[in-house]
Short mmCIF file of C-alpha atoms in Angstrom, two decimals:
data_model
loop_
_atom_site.label_atom_id
_atom_site.label_comp_id
_atom_site.label_asym_id
_atom_site.label_seq_id
_atom_site.Cartn_x
_atom_site.Cartn_y
_atom_site.Cartn_z
CA MET A 1258 -17.70 -28.53 -24.97
CA HIS A 1259 -15.62 -30.85 -25.08
CA ALA A 1260 -14.30 -31.75 -21.57
CA SER A 1261 -11.37 -31.14 -22.33
CA THR A 1262 -11.65 -27.54 -24.40
CA VAL A 1263 -13.53 -27.02 -21.25
CA ARG A 1264 -9.94 -27.88 -19.14
CA GLY A 1265 -7.50 -26.17 -21.42
CA LEU A 1266 -9.80 -23.14 -21.16
CA LEU A 1267 -9.90 -23.14 -17.64
CA VAL A 1268 -5.95 -23.90 -17.43
CA ARG A 1269 -6.16 -20.98 -19.37
CA GLY A 1270 -8.22 -18.28 -17.29
CA MET A 1271 -6.38 -19.34 -14.81
CA LEU A 1272 -3.40 -18.55 -16.20
CA ALA A 1273 -5.05 -15.07 -17.76
CA GLY A 1274 -6.03 -14.15 -13.75
CA LEU A 1275 -2.30 -15.34 -12.72
CA ILE A 1276 -0.71 -12.15 -15.39
CA ALA A 1277 -3.66 -9.88 -14.52
CA GLY A 1278 -3.55 -10.55 -10.68
CA LEU A 1279 0.30 -9.20 -11.23
CA PHE A 1280 -0.56 -6.09 -12.45
CA ALA A 1281 -3.34 -5.71 -10.41
CA PHE A 1282 -0.79 -5.76 -7.60
CA ALA A 1283 1.31 -3.55 -9.37
CA VAL A 1284 -1.60 -0.77 -9.33
CA ALA A 1285 -2.95 -1.90 -6.13
CA TYR A 1286 1.12 -1.22 -4.57
CA VAL A 1287 2.19 2.01 -6.36
CA VAL A 1288 -2.29 3.71 -6.07
CA GLY A 1289 -3.83 2.06 -2.82
CA GLU A 1290 -0.57 1.44 -0.32
CA PRO A 1291 -0.46 5.24 0.13
CA PRO A 1292 -4.06 5.67 1.03
CA VAL A 1293 -4.08 2.49 3.16
CA ARG A 1294 -1.04 3.80 5.51
CA GLY A 1295 -2.31 6.81 5.64
CA SER A 1296 -5.63 5.56 7.43
CA ILE A 1297 -3.37 3.58 9.49
CA ALA A 1298 -1.53 6.56 10.37
CA VAL A 1299 -4.86 8.84 11.65
CA GLU A 1300 -5.97 5.15 13.39
CA GLU A 1301 -2.55 5.78 15.15
CA ALA A 1302 -2.98 9.41 15.72
CA GLN A 1303 -6.45 8.42 17.04
CA ALA A 1304 -4.65 6.08 19.40
CA ALA A 1305 -2.87 8.19 20.98
CA LYS A 1306 -4.21 11.10 21.60
CA ASP A 1307 -6.80 8.37 23.66
CA ALA A 1308 -4.13 6.86 25.26
CA ALA A 1309 -3.01 10.09 26.47
CA GLY A 1310 -6.16 11.45 27.57
CA ALA A 1311 -6.58 7.86 29.61
CA PRO A 1312 -5.41 8.40 33.46
CA SER A 1313 -3.29 5.86 33.86
CA ALA A 1314 -4.26 3.02 36.33
CA HIS A 1315 -0.77 2.53 37.63
CA ALA A 1316 -0.94 6.58 38.19
CA GLY A 1317 0.26 7.44 42.42
CA HIS A 1318 2.05 3.31 42.25
CA GLY A 1319 5.22 3.81 40.95
CA GLY A 1320 4.12 1.55 36.94
CA GLY A 1321 3.28 4.34 35.08
CA ASP A 1322 5.45 3.03 32.58
CA ALA A 1323 4.34 -0.54 32.50
CA ALA A 1324 0.96 0.21 31.67
CA PRO A 1325 2.16 1.89 27.63
CA ALA A 1326 4.03 -1.27 28.50
CA GLU A 1327 1.72 -4.12 27.74
CA ALA A 1328 -0.03 -2.66 25.50
CA ALA A 1329 2.66 -2.27 23.24
CA GLU A 1330 2.73 -5.93 23.49
CA GLU A 1331 -0.15 -6.66 22.57
CA GLU A 1332 -0.54 -4.24 20.03
CA GLU A 1333 2.93 -5.96 17.45
CA GLU A 1334 2.24 -7.20 15.05
CA LEU A 1335 2.32 -10.62 13.94
CA VAL A 1336 3.42 -9.51 10.28
CA SER A 1337 4.87 -6.41 10.02
CA ARG A 1338 3.34 -3.67 7.86
CA PRO A 1339 6.61 -3.39 5.14
CA VAL A 1340 5.48 -7.78 5.01
CA GLN A 1341 2.08 -6.85 4.28
CA SER A 1342 2.15 -4.67 1.92
CA THR A 1343 4.19 -6.36 -0.72
CA PHE A 1344 5.22 -10.06 -0.37
CA GLY A 1345 1.37 -10.26 2.03
CA LEU A 1346 -0.07 -8.39 -0.47
CA ALA A 1347 1.16 -10.06 -3.97
CA THR A 1348 -0.05 -13.05 -2.64
CA GLY A 1349 -3.56 -12.37 -1.95
CA VAL A 1350 -4.07 -10.27 -4.89
CA LEU A 1351 -2.15 -13.14 -7.20
CA VAL A 1352 -4.72 -15.73 -5.58
CA TYR A 1353 -7.30 -14.01 -6.08
CA GLY A 1354 -6.62 -13.20 -9.62
CA VAL A 1355 -6.75 -16.56 -10.93
CA ALA A 1356 -9.62 -18.00 -8.56
CA LEU A 1357 -11.95 -15.09 -10.76
CA GLY A 1358 -9.81 -16.32 -13.56
CA GLY A 1359 -10.84 -19.92 -12.94
CA ILE A 1360 -14.73 -19.05 -12.34
CA ALA A 1361 -14.52 -16.47 -15.48
CA SER A 1362 -13.38 -18.95 -17.62
CA LEU A 1363 -16.23 -21.37 -16.67
CA ALA A 1364 -18.21 -18.43 -17.01
CA PHE A 1365 -17.08 -17.84 -20.10
CA SER A 1366 -17.35 -22.03 -21.71
CA PHE A 1367 -20.89 -21.71 -20.75
CA ALA A 1368 -21.52 -17.95 -22.24
CA LEU A 1369 -19.79 -19.19 -26.08
CA GLY A 1370 -21.94 -19.72 -28.72
CA ARG A 1371 -25.64 -18.89 -26.00
CA VAL A 1372 -25.30 -15.40 -25.94
CA GLY A 1373 -24.74 -14.33 -29.42
CA GLY A 1374 -22.89 -15.68 -32.37
CA PHE A 1375 -19.35 -13.45 -30.99
CA SER A 1376 -16.21 -13.97 -31.26
CA PRO A 1377 -14.33 -15.95 -28.05
CA ARG A 1378 -12.40 -12.31 -28.07
CA ALA A 1379 -15.20 -10.99 -28.11
CA THR A 1380 -17.26 -13.62 -25.64
CA ALA A 1381 -14.03 -13.30 -23.07
CA ALA A 1382 -14.75 -8.95 -23.26
CA LEU A 1383 -18.12 -9.23 -22.33
CA THR A 1384 -18.07 -12.56 -19.54
CA ALA A 1385 -15.05 -10.13 -17.84
CA ALA A 1386 -17.38 -7.16 -18.51
CA GLY A 1387 -20.00 -8.92 -16.83
CA ALA A 1388 -18.00 -9.86 -13.92
CA PHE A 1389 -16.66 -7.06 -13.26
CA ALA A 1390 -20.31 -5.28 -13.03
CA THR A 1391 -21.83 -7.82 -10.85
CA VAL A 1392 -18.97 -9.05 -8.18
CA TYR A 1393 -17.65 -5.75 -8.26
CA LEU A 1394 -19.30 -2.59 -9.56
CA VAL A 1395 -22.63 -2.75 -8.40
CA PRO A 1396 -22.01 -3.90 -4.26
CA PHE A 1397 -19.47 -1.54 -4.57
CA LEU A 1398 -21.37 1.87 -5.36
CA LYS A 1399 -24.06 0.38 -2.43
CA TYR A 1400 -20.96 -0.71 0.44
CA PRO A 1401 -17.88 1.43 -1.25
CA ALA A 1402 -14.30 0.78 -0.21
CA THR A 1403 -13.05 1.08 2.91
CA PRO A 1404 -9.51 1.46 4.73
CA PRO A 1405 -8.83 -0.86 6.95
CA ALA A 1406 -9.18 0.50 11.08
CA VAL A 1407 -11.59 2.70 9.65
CA GLY A 1408 -15.19 1.57 10.31
CA ASN A 1409 -16.65 0.13 14.09
CA PRO A 1410 -14.45 -3.41 14.42
CA ASP A 1411 -17.41 -4.50 16.32
CA THR A 1412 -19.73 -4.07 13.23
CA ILE A 1413 -17.04 -5.51 10.88
CA GLY A 1414 -19.31 -9.41 10.67
CA GLN A 1415 -22.04 -7.65 9.81
CA ARG A 1416 -20.76 -5.71 7.09
CA THR A 1417 -19.22 -8.27 5.48
CA THR A 1418 -22.22 -10.34 5.93
CA LEU A 1419 -24.36 -7.11 3.87
CA PHE A 1420 -21.27 -7.07 1.44
CA PHE A 1421 -21.72 -10.44 -0.15
CA LEU A 1422 -25.13 -10.91 0.14
CA MET A 1423 -25.23 -7.72 -2.30
CA ILE A 1424 -22.05 -9.79 -4.07
CA LEU A 1425 -24.86 -13.07 -4.72
CA LEU A 1426 -27.78 -10.73 -5.06
CA SER A 1427 -25.98 -8.91 -7.52
CA VAL A 1428 -24.74 -12.55 -9.74
CA LEU A 1429 -28.66 -13.81 -9.54
CA LEU A 1430 -29.33 -10.42 -11.38
CA GLY A 1431 -27.53 -10.54 -13.99
CA ILE A 1432 -27.98 -14.19 -14.83
CA GLY A 1433 -30.80 -13.24 -14.55
CA ALA A 1434 -31.36 -10.99 -16.90
CA ILE A 1435 -29.10 -12.73 -19.30
CA ILE A 1436 -32.59 -15.82 -19.08
CA LEU A 1437 -35.08 -12.45 -20.16
CA GLY A 1438 -32.93 -11.24 -23.18
CA ARG A 1439 -32.31 -14.59 -24.40
CA ARG A 1440 -36.29 -15.10 -24.14
CA LEU A 1441 -37.01 -11.16 -25.56
CA ALA A 1442 -34.87 -11.94 -28.67
CA PRO A 1443 -37.19 -13.62 -31.28
CA ARG A 1444 -39.95 -11.09 -30.34
CA LEU A 1445 -38.06 -8.08 -29.78
CA GLY A 1446 -34.93 -8.18 -31.51
CA ASN A 1447 -31.24 -8.51 -29.93
CA TRP A 1448 -30.91 -5.57 -29.81
CA ASN A 1449 -34.76 -4.74 -27.89
CA ALA A 1450 -34.10 -7.52 -25.95
CA THR A 1451 -30.67 -5.98 -24.29
CA LEU A 1452 -32.34 -2.88 -23.74
CA THR A 1453 -34.29 -4.78 -22.07
CA ALA A 1454 -33.33 -6.95 -19.68
CA GLY A 1455 -30.29 -4.66 -18.83
CA GLY A 1456 -32.90 -1.75 -17.45
CA ALA A 1457 -34.67 -5.63 -15.30
CA PHE A 1458 -31.14 -5.77 -13.95
CA VAL A 1459 -30.78 -1.82 -13.16
CA VAL A 1460 -33.80 -1.28 -11.82
CA ALA A 1461 -33.94 -4.59 -9.71
CA ALA A 1462 -30.44 -3.66 -8.29
CA ALA A 1463 -31.93 0.00 -7.62
CA LEU A 1464 -34.38 -2.15 -5.54
CA ALA A 1465 -31.73 -3.93 -3.94
CA PHE A 1466 -30.28 -1.08 -2.98
CA VAL A 1467 -33.01 0.88 -1.26
CA PHE A 1468 -33.38 -2.44 0.51
CA LEU A 1469 -30.81 -3.39 2.22
CA PRO A 1470 -29.34 -1.88 5.29
CA ASP A 1471 -26.91 0.71 5.00
CA ASN A 1472 -23.07 0.94 6.66
CA SER A 1473 -23.65 3.40 8.47
CA ASP A 1474 -21.07 2.95 11.06
CA ALA A 1475 -18.73 1.89 7.98
CA VAL A 1476 -16.13 5.13 8.57
CA GLN A 1477 -15.69 6.78 11.87
CA PRO A 1478 -16.53 10.44 12.62
CA GLY A 1479 -13.38 12.99 11.79
CA PHE A 1480 -11.79 10.48 9.65
CA PRO A 1481 -10.65 13.00 6.69
CA ALA A 1482 -11.85 12.74 3.34
CA ALA A 1483 -10.05 12.87 0.68
CA LEU A 1484 -7.73 9.38 2.42
CA LEU A 1485 -11.49 8.13 1.74
CA TRP A 1486 -11.64 8.84 -1.61
CA GLU A 1487 -8.38 8.01 -2.71
CA PHE A 1488 -8.50 4.75 -1.93
CA ARG A 1489 -12.01 3.86 -2.99
CA VAL A 1490 -10.27 5.55 -6.08
CA ALA A 1491 -7.61 3.62 -5.88
CA SER A 1492 -9.74 -0.40 -5.13
CA LEU A 1493 -11.84 0.65 -7.92
CA ALA A 1494 -8.81 0.90 -10.49
CA VAL A 1495 -7.30 -2.04 -9.04
CA GLN A 1496 -10.62 -4.18 -10.79
CA LEU A 1497 -10.66 -2.09 -13.54
CA VAL A 1498 -6.84 -3.24 -14.22
CA LEU A 1499 -7.12 -7.03 -12.69
CA TRP A 1500 -10.51 -7.55 -15.20
CA ALA A 1501 -9.20 -5.67 -18.37
CA VAL A 1502 -6.09 -7.29 -18.44
CA PHE A 1503 -8.13 -10.53 -17.39
CA ALA A 1504 -10.33 -9.88 -21.31
CA VAL A 1505 -6.97 -8.57 -23.45
CA VAL A 1506 -5.52 -12.38 -22.24
CA PHE A 1507 -7.58 -14.60 -21.71
CA GLY A 1508 -9.29 -13.72 -25.35
CA VAL A 1509 -5.96 -14.44 -27.35
CA LEU A 1510 -5.22 -17.05 -24.98
CA ALA A 1511 -8.86 -18.90 -25.42
CA GLN A 1512 -9.14 -17.47 -29.54
CA ARG A 1513 -5.36 -19.24 -30.35
CA LEU A 1514 -7.20 -23.17 -28.12
CA LEU A 1515 -10.64 -23.44 -30.17
CA ALA A 1516 -9.34 -22.51 -33.37
CA ALA A 1517 -6.39 -25.05 -33.40
CA ARG A 1518 -9.23 -26.97 -32.09
CA ALA A 1519 -11.22 -26.32 -34.95
CA ASP A 1520 -8.60 -27.16 -37.41
CA GLY A 1521 -7.42 -30.04 -36.17
CA ALA A 1522 -11.80 -31.53 -36.42
CA GLN A 1523 -11.89 -30.20 -39.50
CA ALA A 1524 -8.77 -32.20 -40.73
CA THR A 1525 -9.76 -35.23 -39.05
CA GLY A 1526 -13.11 -35.36 -40.47
CA ARG A 1527 -11.72 -34.51 -44.35
CA GLN A 1528 -12.28 -37.07 -45.95
CA PRO A 1529 -9.14 -38.85 -48.20
CA ALA A 1530 -8.76 -37.29 -51.79
CA PRO A 1531 -10.02 -39.58 -54.98
CA ALA A 1532 -6.92 -41.81 -56.84
CA VAL A 1533 -6.21 -40.75 -60.12
CA GLY A 1534 -6.09 -43.81 -62.22
#
């Protein structure tokens, strides 16, 4: 594929990621924000309960209100919660969508024509589905998303490392499954090779699930199970919308670009008609 075509696909992938990010932000705000607010309320209630049960360091010295005042100053947010839930959320989701859109467009450029005789739209859909499965769904099944301030803060670094390690393993296993399917296709046929490669991916991912440690302290005891479930469903919905919209938008843009390039190449390569005497 020509470098200019790859560059055009990259730009269109980032644009499709931006559009998908807008839809994902809408879902995150409408569906994801209520459980986030609920988890923050649970955290604040627990903190107030702990503060009420703890003895004051200034009790008996006329400074009973000094400690709460100092604690309030220490816990004052640098960015207000309304800003976090609107502008901050939109910025994060849009940047995330643009970045993943660019990466997915490069993966599409590599996959087009190498994973079967699919059209650009179908290849875009397969690329988006594969990215959703390997980058999010498989890691999510091992380490599900949790609302902020729910887990043990002392282990957040370890939990983050495990999550990104699972993403890396999932992506590598996905690439390995593609390579395996291509090598088996001449002997088994495309359908049987695809089933075999998919089965190998599932088995390898299951082994990773078994040997990687669990996040035993990702959720504090007593946290409402219904609230946790709502947050995880919302997180899954945001990713589904993001990748579905990207697949549709990028498929259309890529189809138009490649069709225009093909028409231009055919027009350039035509021989002039012979002159009639």
